[in-house]
mmCIF file with all atom_site columns, C-alpha atoms in Angstrom:
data_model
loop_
_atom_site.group_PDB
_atom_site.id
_atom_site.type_symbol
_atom_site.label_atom_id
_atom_site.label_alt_id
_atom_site.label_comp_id
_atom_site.label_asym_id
_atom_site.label_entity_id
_atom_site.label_seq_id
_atom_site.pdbx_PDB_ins_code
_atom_site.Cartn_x
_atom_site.Cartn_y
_atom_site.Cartn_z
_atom_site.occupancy
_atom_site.B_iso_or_equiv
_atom_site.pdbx_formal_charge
_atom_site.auth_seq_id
_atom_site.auth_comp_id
_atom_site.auth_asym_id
_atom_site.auth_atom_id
_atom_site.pdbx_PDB_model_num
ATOM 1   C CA . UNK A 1 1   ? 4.604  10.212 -43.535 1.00 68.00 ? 29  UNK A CA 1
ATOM 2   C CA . UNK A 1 2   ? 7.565  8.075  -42.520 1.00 71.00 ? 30  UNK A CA 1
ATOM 3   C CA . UNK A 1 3   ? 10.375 9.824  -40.862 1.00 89.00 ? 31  UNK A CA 1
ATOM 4   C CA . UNK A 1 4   ? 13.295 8.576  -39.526 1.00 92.00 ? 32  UNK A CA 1
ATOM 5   C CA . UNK A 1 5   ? 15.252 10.177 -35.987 1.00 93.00 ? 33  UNK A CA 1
ATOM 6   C CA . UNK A 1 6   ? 18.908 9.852  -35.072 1.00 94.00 ? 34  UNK A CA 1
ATOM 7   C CA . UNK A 1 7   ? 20.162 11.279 -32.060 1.00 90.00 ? 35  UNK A CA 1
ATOM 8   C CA . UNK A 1 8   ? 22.724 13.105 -30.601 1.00 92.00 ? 36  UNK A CA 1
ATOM 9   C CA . UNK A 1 9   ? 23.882 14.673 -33.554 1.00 93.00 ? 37  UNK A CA 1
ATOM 10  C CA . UNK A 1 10  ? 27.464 14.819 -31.977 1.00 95.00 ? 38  UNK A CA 1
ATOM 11  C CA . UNK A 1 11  ? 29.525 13.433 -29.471 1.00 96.00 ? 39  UNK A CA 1
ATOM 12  C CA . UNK A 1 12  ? 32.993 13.661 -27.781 1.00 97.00 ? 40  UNK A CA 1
ATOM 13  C CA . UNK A 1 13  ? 33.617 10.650 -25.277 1.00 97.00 ? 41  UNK A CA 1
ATOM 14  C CA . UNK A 1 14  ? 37.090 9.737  -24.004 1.00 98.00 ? 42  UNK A CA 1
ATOM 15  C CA . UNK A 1 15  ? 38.242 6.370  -24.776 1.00 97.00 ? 43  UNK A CA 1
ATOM 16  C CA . UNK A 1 16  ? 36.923 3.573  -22.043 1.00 97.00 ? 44  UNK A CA 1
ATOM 17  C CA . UNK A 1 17  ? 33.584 5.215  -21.948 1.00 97.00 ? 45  UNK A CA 1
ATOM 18  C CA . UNK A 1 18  ? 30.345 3.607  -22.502 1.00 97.00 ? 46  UNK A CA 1
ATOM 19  C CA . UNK A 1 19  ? 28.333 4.486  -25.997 1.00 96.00 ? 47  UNK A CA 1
ATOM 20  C CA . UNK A 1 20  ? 24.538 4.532  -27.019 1.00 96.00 ? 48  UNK A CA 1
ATOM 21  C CA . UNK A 1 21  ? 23.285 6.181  -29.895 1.00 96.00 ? 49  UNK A CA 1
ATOM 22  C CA . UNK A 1 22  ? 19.917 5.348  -30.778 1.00 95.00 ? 50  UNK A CA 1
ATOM 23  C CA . UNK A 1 23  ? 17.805 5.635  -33.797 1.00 96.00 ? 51  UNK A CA 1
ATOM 24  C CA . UNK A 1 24  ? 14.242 5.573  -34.134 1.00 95.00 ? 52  UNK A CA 1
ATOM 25  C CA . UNK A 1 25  ? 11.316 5.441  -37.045 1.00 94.00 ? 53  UNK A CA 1
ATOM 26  C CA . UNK A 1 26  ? 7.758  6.624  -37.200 1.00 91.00 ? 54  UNK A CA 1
ATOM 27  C CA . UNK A 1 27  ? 5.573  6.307  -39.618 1.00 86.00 ? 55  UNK A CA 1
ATOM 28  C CA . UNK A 1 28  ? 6.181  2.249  -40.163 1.00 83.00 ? 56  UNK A CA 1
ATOM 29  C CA . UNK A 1 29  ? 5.778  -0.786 -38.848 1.00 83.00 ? 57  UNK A CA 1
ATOM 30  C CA . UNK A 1 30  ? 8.190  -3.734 -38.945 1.00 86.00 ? 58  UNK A CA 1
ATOM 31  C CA . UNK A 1 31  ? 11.239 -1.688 -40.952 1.00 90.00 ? 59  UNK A CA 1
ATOM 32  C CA . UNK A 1 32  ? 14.305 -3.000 -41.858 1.00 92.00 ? 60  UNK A CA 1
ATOM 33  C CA . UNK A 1 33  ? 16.660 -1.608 -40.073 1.00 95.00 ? 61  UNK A CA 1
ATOM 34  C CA . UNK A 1 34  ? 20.461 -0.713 -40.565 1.00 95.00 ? 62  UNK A CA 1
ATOM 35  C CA . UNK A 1 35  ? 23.705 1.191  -38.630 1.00 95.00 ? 63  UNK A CA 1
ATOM 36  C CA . UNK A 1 36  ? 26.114 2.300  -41.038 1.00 94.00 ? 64  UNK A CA 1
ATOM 37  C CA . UNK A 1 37  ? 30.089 3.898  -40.202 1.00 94.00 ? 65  UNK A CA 1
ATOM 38  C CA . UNK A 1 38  ? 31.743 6.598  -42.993 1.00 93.00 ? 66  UNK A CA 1
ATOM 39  C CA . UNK A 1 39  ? 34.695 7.344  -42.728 1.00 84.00 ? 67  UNK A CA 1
ATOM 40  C CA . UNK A 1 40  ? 35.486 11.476 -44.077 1.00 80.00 ? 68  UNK A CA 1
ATOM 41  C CA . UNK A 1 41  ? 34.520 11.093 -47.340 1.00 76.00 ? 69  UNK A CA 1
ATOM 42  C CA . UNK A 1 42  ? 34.350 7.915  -48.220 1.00 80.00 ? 70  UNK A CA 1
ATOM 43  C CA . UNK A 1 43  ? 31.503 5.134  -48.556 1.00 85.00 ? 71  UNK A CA 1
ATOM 44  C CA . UNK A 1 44  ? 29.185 3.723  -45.957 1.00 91.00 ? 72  UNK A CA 1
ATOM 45  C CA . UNK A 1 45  ? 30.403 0.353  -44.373 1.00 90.00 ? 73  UNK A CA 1
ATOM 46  C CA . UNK A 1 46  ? 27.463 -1.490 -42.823 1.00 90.00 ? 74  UNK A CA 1
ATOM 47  C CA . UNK A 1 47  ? 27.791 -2.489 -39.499 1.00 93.00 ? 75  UNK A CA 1
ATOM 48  C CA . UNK A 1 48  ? 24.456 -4.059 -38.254 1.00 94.00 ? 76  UNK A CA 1
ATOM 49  C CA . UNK A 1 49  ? 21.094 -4.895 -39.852 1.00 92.00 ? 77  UNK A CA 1
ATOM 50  C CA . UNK A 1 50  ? 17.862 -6.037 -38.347 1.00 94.00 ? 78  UNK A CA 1
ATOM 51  C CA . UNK A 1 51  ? 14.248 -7.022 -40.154 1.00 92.00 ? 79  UNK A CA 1
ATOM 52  C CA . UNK A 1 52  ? 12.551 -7.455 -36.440 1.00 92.00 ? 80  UNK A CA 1
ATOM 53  C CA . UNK A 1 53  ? 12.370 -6.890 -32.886 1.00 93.00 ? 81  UNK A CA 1
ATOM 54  C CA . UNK A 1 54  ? 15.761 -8.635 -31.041 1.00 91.00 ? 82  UNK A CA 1
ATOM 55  C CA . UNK A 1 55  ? 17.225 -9.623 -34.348 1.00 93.00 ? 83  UNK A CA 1
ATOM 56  C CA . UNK A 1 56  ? 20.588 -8.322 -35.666 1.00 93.00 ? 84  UNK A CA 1
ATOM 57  C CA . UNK A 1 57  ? 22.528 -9.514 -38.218 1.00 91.00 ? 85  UNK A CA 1
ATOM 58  C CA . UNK A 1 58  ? 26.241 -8.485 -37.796 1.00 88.00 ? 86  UNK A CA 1
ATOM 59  C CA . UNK A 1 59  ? 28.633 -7.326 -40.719 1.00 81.00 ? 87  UNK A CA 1
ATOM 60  C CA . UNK A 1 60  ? 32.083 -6.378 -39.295 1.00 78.00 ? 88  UNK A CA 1
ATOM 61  C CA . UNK A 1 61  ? 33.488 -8.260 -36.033 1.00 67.00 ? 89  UNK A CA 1
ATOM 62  C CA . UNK A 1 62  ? 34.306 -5.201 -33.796 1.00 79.00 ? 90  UNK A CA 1
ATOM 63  C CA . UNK A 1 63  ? 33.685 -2.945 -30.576 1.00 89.00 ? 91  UNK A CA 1
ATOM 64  C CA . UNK A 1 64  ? 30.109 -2.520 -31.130 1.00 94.00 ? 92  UNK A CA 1
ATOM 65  C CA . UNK A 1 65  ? 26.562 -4.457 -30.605 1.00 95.00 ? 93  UNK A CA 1
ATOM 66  C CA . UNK A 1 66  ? 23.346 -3.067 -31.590 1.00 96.00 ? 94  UNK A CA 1
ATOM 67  C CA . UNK A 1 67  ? 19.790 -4.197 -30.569 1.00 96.00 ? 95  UNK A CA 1
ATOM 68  C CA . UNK A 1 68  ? 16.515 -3.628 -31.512 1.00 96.00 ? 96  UNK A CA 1
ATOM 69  C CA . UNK A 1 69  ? 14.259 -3.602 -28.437 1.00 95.00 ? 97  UNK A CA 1
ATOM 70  C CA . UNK A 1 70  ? 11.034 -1.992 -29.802 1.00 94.00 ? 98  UNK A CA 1
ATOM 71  C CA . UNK A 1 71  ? 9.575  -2.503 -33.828 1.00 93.00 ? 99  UNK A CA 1
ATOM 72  C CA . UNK A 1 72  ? 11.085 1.338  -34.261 1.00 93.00 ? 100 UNK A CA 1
ATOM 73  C CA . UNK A 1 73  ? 14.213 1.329  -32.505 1.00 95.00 ? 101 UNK A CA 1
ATOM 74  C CA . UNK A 1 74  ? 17.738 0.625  -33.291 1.00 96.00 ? 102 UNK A CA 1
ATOM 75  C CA . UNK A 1 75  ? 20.757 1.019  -30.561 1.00 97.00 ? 103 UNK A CA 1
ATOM 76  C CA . UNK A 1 76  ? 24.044 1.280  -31.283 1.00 96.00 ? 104 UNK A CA 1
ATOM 77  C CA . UNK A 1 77  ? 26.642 0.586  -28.364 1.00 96.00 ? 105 UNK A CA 1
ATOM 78  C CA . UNK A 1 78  ? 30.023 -0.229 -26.980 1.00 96.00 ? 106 UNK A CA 1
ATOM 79  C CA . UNK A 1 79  ? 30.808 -0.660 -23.325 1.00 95.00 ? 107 UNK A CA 1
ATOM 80  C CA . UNK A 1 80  ? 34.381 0.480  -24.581 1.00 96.00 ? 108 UNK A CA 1
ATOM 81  C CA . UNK A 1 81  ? 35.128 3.351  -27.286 1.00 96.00 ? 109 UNK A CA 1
ATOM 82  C CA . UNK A 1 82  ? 38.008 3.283  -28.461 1.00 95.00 ? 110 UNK A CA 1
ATOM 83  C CA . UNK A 1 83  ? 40.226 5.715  -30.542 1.00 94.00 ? 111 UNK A CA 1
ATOM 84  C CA . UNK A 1 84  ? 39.502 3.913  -33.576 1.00 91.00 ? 112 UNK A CA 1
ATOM 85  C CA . UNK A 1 85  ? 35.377 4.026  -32.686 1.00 93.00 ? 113 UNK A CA 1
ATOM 86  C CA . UNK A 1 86  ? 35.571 7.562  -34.671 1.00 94.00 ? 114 UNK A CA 1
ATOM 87  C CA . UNK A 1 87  ? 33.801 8.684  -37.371 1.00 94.00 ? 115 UNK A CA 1
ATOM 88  C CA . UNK A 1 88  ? 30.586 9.209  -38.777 1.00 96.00 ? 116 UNK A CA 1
ATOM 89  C CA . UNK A 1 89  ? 27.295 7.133  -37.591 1.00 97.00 ? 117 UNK A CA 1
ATOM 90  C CA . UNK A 1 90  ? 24.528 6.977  -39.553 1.00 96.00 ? 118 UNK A CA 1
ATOM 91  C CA . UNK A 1 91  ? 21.393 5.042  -39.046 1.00 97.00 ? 119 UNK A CA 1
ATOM 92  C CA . UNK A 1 92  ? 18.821 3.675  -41.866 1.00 96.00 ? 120 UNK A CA 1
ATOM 93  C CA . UNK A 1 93  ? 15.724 2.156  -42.812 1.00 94.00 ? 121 UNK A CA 1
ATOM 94  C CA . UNK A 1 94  ? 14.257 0.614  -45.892 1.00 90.00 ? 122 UNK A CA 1
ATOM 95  C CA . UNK A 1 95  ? 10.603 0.668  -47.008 1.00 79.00 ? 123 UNK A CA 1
ATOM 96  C CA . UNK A 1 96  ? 10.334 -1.484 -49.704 1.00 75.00 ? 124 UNK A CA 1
ATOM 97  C CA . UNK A 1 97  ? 13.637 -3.789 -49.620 1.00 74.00 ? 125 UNK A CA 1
ATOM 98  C CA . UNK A 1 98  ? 15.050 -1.532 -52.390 1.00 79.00 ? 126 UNK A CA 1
ATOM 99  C CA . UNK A 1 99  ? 16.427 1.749  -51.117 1.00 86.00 ? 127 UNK A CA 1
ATOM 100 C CA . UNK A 1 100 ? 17.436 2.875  -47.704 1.00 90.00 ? 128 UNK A CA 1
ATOM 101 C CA . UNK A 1 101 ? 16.694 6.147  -46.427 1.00 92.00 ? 129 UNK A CA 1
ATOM 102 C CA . UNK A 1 102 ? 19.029 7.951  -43.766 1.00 95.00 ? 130 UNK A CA 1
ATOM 103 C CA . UNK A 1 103 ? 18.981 9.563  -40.409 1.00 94.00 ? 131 UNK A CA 1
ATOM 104 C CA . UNK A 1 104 ? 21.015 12.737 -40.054 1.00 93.00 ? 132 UNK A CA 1
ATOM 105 C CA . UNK A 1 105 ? 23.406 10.894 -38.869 1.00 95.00 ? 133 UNK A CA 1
ATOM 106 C CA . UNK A 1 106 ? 26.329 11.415 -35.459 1.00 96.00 ? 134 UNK A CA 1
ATOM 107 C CA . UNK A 1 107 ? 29.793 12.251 -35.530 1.00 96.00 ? 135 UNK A CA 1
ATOM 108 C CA . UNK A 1 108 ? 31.548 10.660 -32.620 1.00 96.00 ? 136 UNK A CA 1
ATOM 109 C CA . UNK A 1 109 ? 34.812 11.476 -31.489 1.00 96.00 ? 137 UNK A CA 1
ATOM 110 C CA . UNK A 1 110 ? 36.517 9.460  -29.055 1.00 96.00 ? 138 UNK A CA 1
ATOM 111 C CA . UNK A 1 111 ? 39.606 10.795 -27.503 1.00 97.00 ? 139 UNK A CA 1
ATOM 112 C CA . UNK B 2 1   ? 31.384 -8.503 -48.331 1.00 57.00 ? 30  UNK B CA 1
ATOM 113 C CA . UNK B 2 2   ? 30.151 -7.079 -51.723 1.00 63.00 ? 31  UNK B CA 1
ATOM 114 C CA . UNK B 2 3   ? 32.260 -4.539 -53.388 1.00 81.00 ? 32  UNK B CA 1
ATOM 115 C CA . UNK B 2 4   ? 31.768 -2.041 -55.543 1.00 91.00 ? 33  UNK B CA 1
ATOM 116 C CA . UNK B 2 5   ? 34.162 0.480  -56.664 1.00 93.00 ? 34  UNK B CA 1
ATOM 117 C CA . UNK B 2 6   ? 33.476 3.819  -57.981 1.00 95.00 ? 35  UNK B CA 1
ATOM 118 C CA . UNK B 2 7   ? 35.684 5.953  -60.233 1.00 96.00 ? 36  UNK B CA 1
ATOM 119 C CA . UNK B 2 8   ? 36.599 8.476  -60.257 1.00 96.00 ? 37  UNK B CA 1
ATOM 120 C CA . UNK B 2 9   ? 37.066 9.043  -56.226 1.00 94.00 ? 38  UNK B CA 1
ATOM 121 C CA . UNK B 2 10  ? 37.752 12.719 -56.892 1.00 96.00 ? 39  UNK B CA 1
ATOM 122 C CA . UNK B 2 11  ? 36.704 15.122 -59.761 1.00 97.00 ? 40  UNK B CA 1
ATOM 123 C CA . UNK B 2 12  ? 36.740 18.960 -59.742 1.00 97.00 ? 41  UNK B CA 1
ATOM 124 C CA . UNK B 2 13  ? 35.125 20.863 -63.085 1.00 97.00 ? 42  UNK B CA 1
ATOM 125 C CA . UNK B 2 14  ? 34.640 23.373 -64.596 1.00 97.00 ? 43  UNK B CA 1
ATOM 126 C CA . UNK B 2 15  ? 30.539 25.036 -64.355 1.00 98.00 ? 44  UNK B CA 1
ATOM 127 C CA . UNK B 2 16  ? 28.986 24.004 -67.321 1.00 97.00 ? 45  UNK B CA 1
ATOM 128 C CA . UNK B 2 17  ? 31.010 20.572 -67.822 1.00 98.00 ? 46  UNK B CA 1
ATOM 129 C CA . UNK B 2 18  ? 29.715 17.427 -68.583 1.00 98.00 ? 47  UNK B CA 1
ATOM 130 C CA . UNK B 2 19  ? 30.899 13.986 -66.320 1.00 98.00 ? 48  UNK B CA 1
ATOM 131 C CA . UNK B 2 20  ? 30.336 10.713 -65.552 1.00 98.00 ? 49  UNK B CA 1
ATOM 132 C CA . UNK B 2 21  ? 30.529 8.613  -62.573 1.00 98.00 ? 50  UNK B CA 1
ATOM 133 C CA . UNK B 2 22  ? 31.108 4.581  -62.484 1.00 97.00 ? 51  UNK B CA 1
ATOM 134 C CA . UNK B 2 23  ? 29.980 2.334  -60.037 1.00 97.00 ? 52  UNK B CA 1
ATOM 135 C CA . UNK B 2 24  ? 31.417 -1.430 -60.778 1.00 95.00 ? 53  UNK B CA 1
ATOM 136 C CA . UNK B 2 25  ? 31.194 -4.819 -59.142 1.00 94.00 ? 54  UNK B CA 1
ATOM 137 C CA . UNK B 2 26  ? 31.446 -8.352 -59.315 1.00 91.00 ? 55  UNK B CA 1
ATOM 138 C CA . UNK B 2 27  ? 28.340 -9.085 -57.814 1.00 91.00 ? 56  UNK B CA 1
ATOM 139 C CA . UNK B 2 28  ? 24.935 -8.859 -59.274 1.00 92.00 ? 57  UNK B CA 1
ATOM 140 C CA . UNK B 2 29  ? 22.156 -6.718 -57.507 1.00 91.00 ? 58  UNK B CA 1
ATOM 141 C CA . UNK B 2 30  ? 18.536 -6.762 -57.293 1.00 90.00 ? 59  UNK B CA 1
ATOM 142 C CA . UNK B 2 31  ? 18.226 -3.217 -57.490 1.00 91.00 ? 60  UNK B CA 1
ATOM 143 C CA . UNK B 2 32  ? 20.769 -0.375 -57.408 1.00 94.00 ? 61  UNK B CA 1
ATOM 144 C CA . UNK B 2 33  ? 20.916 3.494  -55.716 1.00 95.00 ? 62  UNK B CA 1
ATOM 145 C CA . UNK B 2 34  ? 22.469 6.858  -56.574 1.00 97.00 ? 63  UNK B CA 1
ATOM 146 C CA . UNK B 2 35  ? 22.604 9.426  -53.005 1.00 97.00 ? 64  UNK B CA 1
ATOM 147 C CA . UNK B 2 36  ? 23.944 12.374 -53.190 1.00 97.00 ? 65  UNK B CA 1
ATOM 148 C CA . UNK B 2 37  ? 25.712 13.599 -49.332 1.00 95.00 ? 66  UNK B CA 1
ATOM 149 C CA . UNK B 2 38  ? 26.225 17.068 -48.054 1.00 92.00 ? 67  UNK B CA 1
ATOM 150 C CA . UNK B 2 39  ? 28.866 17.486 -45.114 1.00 89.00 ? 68  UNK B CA 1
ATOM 151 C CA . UNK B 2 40  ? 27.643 16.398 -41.673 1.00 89.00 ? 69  UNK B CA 1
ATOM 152 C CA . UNK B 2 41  ? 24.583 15.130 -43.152 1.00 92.00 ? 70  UNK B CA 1
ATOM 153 C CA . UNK B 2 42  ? 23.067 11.584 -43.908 1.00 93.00 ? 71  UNK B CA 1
ATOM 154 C CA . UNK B 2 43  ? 22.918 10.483 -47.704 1.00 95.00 ? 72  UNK B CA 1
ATOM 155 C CA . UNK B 2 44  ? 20.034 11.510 -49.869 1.00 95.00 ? 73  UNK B CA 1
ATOM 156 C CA . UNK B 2 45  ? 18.324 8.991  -52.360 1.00 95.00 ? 74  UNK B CA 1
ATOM 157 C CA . UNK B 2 46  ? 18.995 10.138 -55.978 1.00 96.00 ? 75  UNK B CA 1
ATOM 158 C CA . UNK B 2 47  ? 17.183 7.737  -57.282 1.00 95.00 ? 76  UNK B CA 1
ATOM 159 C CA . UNK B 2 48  ? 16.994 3.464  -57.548 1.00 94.00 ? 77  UNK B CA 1
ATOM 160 C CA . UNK B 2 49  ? 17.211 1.707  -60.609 1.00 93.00 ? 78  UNK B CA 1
ATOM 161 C CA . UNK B 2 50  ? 15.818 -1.961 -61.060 1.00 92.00 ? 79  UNK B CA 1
ATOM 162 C CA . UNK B 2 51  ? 16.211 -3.563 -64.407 1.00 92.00 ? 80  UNK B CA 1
ATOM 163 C CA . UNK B 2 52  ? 19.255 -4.455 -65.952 1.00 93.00 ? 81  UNK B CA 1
ATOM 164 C CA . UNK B 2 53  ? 19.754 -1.978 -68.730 1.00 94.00 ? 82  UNK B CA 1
ATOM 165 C CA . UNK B 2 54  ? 17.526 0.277  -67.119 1.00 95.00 ? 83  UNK B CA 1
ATOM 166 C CA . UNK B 2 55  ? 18.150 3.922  -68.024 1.00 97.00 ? 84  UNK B CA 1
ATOM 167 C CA . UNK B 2 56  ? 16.514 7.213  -65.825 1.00 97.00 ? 85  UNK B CA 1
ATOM 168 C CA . UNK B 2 57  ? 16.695 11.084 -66.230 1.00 96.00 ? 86  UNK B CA 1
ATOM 169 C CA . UNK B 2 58  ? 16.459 13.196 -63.502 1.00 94.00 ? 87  UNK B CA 1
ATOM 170 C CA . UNK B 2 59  ? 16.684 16.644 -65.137 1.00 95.00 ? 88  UNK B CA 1
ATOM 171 C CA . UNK B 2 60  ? 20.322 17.155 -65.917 1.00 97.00 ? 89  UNK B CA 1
ATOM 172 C CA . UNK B 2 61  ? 21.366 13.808 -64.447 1.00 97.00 ? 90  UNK B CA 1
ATOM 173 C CA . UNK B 2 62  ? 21.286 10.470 -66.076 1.00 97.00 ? 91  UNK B CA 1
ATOM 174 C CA . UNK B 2 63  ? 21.812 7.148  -64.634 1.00 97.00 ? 92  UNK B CA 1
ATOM 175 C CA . UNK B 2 64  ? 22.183 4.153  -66.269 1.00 96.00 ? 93  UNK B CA 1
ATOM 176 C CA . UNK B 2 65  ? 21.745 0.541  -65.016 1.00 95.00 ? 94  UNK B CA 1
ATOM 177 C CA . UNK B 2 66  ? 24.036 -2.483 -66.666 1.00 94.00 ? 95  UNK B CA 1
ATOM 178 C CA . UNK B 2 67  ? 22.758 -5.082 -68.859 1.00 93.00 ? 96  UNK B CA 1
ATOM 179 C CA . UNK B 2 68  ? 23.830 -7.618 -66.439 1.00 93.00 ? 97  UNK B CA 1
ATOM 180 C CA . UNK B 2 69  ? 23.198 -5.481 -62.727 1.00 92.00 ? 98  UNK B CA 1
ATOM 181 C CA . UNK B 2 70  ? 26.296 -5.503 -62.029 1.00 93.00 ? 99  UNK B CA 1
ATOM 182 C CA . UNK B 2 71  ? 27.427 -2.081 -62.669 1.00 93.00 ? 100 UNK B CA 1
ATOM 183 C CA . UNK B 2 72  ? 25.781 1.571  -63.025 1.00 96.00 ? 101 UNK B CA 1
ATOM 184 C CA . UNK B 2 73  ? 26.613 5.335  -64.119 1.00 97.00 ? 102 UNK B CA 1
ATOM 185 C CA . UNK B 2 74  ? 25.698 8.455  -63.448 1.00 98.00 ? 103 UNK B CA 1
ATOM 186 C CA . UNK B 2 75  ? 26.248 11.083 -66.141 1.00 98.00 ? 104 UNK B CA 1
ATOM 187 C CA . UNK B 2 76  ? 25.679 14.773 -64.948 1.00 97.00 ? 105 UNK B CA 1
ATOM 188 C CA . UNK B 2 77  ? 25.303 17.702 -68.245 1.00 98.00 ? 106 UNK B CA 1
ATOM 189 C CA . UNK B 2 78  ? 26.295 21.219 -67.517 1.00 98.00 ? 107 UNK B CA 1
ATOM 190 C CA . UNK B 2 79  ? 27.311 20.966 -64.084 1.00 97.00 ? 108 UNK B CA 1
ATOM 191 C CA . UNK B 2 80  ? 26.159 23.620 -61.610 1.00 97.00 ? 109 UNK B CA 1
ATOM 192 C CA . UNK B 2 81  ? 28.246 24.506 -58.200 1.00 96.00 ? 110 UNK B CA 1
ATOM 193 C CA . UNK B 2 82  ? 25.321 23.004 -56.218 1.00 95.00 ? 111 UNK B CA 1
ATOM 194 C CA . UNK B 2 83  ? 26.053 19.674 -57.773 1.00 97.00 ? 112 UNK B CA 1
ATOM 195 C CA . UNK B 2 84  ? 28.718 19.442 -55.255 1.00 97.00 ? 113 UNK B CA 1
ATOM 196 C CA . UNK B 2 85  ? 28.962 17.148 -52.988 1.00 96.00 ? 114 UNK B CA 1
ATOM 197 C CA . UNK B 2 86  ? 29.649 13.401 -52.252 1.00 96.00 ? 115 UNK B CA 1
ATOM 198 C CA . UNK B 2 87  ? 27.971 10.684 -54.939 1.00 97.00 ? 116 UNK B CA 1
ATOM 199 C CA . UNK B 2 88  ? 27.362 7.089  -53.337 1.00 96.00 ? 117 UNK B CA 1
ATOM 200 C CA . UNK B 2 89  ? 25.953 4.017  -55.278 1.00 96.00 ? 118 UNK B CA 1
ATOM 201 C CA . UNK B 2 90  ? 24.638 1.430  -53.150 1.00 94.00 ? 119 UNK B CA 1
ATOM 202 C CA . UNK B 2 91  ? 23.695 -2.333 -54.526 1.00 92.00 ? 120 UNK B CA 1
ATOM 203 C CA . UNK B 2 92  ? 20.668 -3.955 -52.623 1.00 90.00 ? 121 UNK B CA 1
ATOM 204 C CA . UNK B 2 93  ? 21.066 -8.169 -52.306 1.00 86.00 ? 122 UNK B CA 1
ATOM 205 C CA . UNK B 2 94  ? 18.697 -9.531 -49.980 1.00 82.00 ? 123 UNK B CA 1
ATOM 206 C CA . UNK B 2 95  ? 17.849 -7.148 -46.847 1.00 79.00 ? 124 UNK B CA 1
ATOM 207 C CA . UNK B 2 96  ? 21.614 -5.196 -46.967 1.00 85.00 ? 125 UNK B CA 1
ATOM 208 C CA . UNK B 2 97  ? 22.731 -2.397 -48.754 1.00 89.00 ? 126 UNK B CA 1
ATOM 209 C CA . UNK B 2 98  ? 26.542 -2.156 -49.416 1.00 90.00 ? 127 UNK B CA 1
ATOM 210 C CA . UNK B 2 99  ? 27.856 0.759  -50.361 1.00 92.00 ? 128 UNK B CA 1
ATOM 211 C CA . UNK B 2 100 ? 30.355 2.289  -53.170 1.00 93.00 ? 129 UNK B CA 1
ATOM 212 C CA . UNK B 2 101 ? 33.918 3.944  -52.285 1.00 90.00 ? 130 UNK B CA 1
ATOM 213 C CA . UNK B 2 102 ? 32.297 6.856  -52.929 1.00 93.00 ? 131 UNK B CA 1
ATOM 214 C CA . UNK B 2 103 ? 32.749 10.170 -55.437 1.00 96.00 ? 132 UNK B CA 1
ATOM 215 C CA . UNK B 2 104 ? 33.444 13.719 -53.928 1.00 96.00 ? 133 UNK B CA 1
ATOM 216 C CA . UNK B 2 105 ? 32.796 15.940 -56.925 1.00 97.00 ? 134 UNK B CA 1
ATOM 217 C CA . UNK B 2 106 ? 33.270 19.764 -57.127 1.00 97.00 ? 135 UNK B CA 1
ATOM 218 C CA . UNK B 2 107 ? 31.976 22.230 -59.547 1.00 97.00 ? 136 UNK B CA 1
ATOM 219 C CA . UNK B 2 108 ? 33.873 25.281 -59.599 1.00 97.00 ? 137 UNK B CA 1
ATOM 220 C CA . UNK B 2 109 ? 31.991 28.203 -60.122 1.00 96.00 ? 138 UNK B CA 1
#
């Protein structure tokens, strides 16, 4: 069965620090690939998308990069947080190009 | 960036009442989702509706795919306090997702 890892759950990082959060897939081969940011209680804004190894499709100009250096994995990083880097990380995939299914996402908080 | 609004963004009943959900946009989709999110934890995939008028029952919920995919509804009956929680649609175009504002709903026991 397909199963989808995102790790670390949670994380407090002062602001100037490096990030990483990665995300990873089993079960698949060749997934579509997505990290999403929620803000508390609202809807998902996508940030980055990739349908293959070393390619990502940005959304949203910002702090963050993303790569994809193995079929399965998806990094999310910043060489700088900053205070506005908060909130709630979630990572994705999608089977058959017509739902996504989620990680258990990571709450980061930058201070 | 495709939008889609939801309304209402907050609703608190009553156990036992019946409500109904909106997801709206300009855009058309090829396909639309329903997820249902807990606190602290990642969406889960209610279910995906493909054809426009499209209309599917999942026990006490109902959700309901426009003519023209461009908008959707989800209609819960008798609403239990585990129906609480945060409703998401999601519109699929190409290989993204974009998500609605969201609706936090509560059902007061």
């Amino acid at each position: 069965s397909q199963t989808i890892h995102q790790w670390p759950a949670t994380l407090v990082q002062p602001v100037g620090s490096p990030l990483s959060l990665e995300c990873t897939v089993e079960g698949t081969s060749n997934p579509n690939l997505y990290w999403y940011r929620q803000a508390a209680g609202r809807g998902l804004q996508l940030l980055f998308y990739s349908v293959g190894i070393g390619q990502i499709s940005s959304e949203v100009p910002q702090n963050l990069s993303a790569s994809r250096p193995q079929d399965r994995q998806f990094i999310l990083s910043s060489k700088k947080l900053l205070l506005s880097d908060s909130g709630f990380y979630l990572c994705a995939w999608d089977p058959l190009g017509t739902e996504a299914f989620f990680g258990q996402g990571t709450r980061l908080t930058v201070v | 960036t495709q939008l889609l609004e939801q309304s209402p963004q907050f609703l608190s009943i009553q156990e036992g009442e019946n409500l109904t959900v909106y997801c709206n946009s300009s855009s058309v989709f090829s396909s639309l989702q329903w997820y249902r999110q807990e606190p602290g934890e990642g969406p889960v995939l209610l279910v995906t509706v493909v054809t426009g008028g499209e209309v599917k029952k999942l026990k006490r919920l109902t959700f309901q795919f426009g003519d023209a995919r461009k908008d959707s509804s989800l209609h819960i009956t008798a609403a239990q306090p585990g129906d609480t929680g945060l409703y998401l649609c999601a519109g699929a175009t190409g290989n993204q997702f974009y998500f609605g504002t969201g609706t936090s709903l509560t059902v007061i026991p």
